[in-house]
Coordinates of C-alpha atoms in Angstrom, one line a residue:
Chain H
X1 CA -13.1 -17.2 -3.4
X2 CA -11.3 -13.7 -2.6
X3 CA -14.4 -11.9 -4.3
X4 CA -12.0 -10.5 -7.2
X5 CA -12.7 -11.8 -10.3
X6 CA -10.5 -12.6 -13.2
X7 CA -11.3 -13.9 -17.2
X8 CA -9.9 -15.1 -18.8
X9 CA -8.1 -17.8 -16.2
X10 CA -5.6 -19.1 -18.9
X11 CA -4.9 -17.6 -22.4
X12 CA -2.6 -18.9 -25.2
X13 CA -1.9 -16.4 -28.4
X14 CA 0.8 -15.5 -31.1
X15 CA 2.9 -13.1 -31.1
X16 CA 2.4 -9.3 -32.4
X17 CA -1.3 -10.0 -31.5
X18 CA -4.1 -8.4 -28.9
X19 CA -5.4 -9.3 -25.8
X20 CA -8.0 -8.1 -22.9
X21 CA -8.1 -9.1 -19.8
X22 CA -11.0 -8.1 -17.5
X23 CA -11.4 -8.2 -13.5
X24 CA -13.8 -7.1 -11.8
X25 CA -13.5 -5.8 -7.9
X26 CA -14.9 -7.2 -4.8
X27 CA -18.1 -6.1 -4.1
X28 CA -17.7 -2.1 -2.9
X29 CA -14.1 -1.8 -3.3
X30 CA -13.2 1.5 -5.7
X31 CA -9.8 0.9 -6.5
X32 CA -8.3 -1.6 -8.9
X33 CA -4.7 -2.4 -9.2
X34 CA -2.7 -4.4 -12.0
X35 CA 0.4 -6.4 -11.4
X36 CA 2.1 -8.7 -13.7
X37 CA 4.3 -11.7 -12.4
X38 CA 6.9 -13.2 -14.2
X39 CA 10.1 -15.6 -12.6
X40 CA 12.6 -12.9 -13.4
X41 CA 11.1 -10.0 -12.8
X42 CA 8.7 -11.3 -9.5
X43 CA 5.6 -8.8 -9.0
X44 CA 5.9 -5.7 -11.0
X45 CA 2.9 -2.9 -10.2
X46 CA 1.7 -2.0 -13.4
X47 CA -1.3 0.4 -12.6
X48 CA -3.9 1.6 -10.3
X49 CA -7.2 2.9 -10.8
X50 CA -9.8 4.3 -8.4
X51 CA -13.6 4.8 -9.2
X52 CA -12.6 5.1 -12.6
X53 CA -9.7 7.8 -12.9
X54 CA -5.7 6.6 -13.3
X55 CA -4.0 7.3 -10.1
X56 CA -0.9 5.6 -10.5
X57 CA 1.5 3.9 -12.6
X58 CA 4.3 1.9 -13.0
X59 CA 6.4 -0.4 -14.9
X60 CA 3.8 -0.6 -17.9
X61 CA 4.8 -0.5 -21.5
X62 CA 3.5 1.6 -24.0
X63 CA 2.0 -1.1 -25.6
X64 CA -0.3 -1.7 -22.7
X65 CA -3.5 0.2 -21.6
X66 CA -6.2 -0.2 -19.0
X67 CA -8.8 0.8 -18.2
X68 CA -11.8 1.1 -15.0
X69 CA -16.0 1.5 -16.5
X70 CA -18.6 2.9 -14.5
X71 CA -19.7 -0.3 -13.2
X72 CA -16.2 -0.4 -11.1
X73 CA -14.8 -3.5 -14.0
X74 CA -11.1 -3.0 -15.4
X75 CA -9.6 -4.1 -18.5
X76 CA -6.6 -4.4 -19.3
X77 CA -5.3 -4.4 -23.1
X78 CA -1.9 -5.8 -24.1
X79 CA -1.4 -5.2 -27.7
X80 CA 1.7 -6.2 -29.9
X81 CA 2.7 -9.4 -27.5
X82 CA 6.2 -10.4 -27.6
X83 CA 7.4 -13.6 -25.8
X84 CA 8.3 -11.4 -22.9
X85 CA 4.8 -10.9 -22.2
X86 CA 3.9 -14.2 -21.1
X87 CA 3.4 -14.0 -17.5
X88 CA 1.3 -14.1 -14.7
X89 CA -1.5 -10.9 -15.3
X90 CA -3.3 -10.4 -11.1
X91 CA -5.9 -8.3 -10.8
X92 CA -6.6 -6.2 -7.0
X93 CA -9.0 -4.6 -5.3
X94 CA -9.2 -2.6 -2.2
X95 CA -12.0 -0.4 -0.5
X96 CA -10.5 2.9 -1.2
X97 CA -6.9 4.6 -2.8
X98 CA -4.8 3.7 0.9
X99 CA -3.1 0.8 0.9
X100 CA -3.8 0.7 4.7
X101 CA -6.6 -1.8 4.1
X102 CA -4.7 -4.3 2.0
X103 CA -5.6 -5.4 -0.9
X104 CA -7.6 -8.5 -2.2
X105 CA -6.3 -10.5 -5.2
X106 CA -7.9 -12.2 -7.8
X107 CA -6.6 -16.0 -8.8
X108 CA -4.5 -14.2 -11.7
X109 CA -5.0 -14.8 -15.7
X110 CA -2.1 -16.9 -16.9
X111 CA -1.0 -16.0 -20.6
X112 CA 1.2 -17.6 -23.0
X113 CA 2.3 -16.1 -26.0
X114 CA 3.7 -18.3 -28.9
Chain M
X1 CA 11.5 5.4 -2.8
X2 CA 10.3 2.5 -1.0
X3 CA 11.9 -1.0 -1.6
X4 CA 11.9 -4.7 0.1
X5 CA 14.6 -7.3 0.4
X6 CA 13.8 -10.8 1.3
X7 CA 16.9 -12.7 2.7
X8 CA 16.3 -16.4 1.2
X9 CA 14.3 -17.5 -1.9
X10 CA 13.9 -20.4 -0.9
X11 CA 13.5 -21.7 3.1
X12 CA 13.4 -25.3 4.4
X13 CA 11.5 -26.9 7.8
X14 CA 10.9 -29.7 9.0
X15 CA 7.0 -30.0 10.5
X16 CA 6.7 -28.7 14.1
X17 CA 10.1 -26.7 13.4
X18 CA 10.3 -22.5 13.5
X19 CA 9.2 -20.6 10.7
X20 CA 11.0 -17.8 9.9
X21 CA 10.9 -15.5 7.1
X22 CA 13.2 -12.7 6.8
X23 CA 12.3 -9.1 5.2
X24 CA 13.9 -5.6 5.5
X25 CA 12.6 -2.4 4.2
X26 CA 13.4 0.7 3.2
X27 CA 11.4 3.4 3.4
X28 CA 12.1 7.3 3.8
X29 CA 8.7 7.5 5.5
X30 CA 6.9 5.9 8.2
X31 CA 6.1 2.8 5.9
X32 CA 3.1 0.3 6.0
X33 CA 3.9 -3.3 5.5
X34 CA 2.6 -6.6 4.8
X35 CA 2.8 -10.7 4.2
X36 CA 1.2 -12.1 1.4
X37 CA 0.7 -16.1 0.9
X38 CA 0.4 -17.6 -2.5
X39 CA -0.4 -21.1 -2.6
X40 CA 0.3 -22.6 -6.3
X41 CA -1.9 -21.8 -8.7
X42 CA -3.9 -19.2 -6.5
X43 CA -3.5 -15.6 -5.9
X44 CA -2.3 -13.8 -3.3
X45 CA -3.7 -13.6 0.1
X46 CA -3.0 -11.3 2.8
X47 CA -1.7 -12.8 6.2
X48 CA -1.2 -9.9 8.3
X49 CA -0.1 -6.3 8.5
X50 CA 1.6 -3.2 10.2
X51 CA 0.0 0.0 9.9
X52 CA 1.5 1.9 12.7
X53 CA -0.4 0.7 15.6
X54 CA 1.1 -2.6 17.6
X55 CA 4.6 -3.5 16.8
X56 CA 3.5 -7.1 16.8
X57 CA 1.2 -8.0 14.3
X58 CA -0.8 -11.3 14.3
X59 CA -2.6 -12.7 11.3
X60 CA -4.2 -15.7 10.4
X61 CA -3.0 -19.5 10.4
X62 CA -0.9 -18.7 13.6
X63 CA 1.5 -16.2 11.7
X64 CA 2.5 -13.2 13.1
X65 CA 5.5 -10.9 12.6
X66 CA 7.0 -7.8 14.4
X67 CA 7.9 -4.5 13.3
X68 CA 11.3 -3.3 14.1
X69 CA 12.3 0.1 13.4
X70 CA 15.8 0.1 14.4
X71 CA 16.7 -2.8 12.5
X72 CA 13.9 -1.7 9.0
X73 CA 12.7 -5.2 9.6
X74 CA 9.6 -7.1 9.6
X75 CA 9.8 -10.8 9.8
X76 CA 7.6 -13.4 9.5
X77 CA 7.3 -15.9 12.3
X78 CA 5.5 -19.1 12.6
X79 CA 5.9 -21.4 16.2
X80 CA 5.1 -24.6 14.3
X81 CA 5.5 -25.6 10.9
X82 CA 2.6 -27.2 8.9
X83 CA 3.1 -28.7 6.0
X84 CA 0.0 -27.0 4.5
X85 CA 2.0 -23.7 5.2
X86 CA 4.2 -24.3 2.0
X87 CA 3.6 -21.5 -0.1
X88 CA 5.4 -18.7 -1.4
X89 CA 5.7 -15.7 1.1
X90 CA 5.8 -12.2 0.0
X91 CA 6.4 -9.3 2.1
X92 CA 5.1 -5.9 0.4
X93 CA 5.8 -2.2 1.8
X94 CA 3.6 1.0 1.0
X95 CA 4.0 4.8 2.3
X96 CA 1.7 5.2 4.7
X97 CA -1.0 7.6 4.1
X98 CA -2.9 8.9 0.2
X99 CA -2.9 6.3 -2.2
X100 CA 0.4 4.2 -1.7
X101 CA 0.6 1.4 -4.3
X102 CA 2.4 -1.9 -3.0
X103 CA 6.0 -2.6 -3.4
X104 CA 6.5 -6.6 -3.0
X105 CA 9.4 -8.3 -2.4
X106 CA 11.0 -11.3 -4.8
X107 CA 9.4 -13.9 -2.6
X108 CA 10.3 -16.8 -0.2
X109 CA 9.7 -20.5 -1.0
X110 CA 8.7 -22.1 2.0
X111 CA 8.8 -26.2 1.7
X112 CA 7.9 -28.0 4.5
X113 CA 9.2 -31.5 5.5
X114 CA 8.0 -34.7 7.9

């Protein structure tokens, strides 16, 4: 158990719909960081937030949004799915913004879209 | 911008054998870098990294891997293969310094033989 945790763990839907996937960090890490993994596009950064403000982002569509609470938790909202979307979601935490320390991964949410 | 190539996506042993995984960087700034193991099914876990103090890292499950300026490299090395070592293998490079998101490689397949 890396101390990252990820809900749902697997996640079938239909297409055009709306999902949420939620981590939360390990205990007294500030900064949460989204990747997606698919086979032909490996691990793309999607977006990073620390103690609740955006800091960075990257390859995320328009139809995707995240977000960090108070209580250090991120969602992240993909809306509109398209077949495309299926992938690999990981969820990552580390103490503060630096990537010096690393970061911790959770175990991923897998979704399928139909 | 910072990027990482990974010679080999795929990389066979036989048990007892030499490891070696093979990643260059580029980076237009003193960069920080790291191995990342991902068993199947599992997330990611960090093996070791280089954030400009020794040149020769060591990390966990006998891994260890040396940073080489000169040659923008930072491979992976393993003395003797196990065959719980197969795994995907994932080298990642930040900027070093402020909040640096992680760049990862494609990934190596590492299968291990008797």
């Amino acid at each position: 158990d890396s101390g990252v945790t990820q809900t749902p763990k697997h996640l079938i839907t239909a297409t055009g719909q709306r999902v949420t996937l939620r981590c939360s960090p390990r205990s007294g890490d500030l900064s949460v960081y989204w990747y997606q993994q698919s086979l032909d596009q490996g691990l793309q950064f999607l977006i990073q937030y620390y103690n609740g403000e955006e800091r960075a982002k990257g390859n995320i569509l328009e139809r995707f949004s995240a977000q960090q609470f108070p209580d250090l938790h991120s969602e992240l909202n993909l809306s509109s799915l398209e077949l495309g979307d299926s992938a690999l979601y990981f969820c990552a935490s580390s103490p503060r913004q630096g990537s010096n320390y690393g970061y911790t991964f959770g175990s991923g949410t897998r979704l399928t879209v139909v | 911008a910072q990027s990482v190539t990974q010679l080999g996506s795929h990389v066979s042993v036989s048990e007892g054998a030499l490891v070696l995984l093979r990643c260059n960087y580029s980076s237009s700034v003193p960069p920080y870098l790291f191995w990342y193991v991902q068993y199947p099914n599992q997330g990611l876990q960090l093996l070791l990294k280089y954030t400009s103090a020794a040149t020769l890292v060591k990390g966990i499950n006998g891994f260890e891997a040396e940073f080489k300026k000169s040659e923008t490299s930072f491979h992976l090395t393993k003395p003797s293969a196990h065959m719980s070592d197969a795994a995907e293998y994932f080298c990642a490079v930040s900027l070093s310094g402020g909040y640096n998101k992680l760049i990862f490689g494609a990934g190596t397949r590492l299968a291990v033989h008797p």
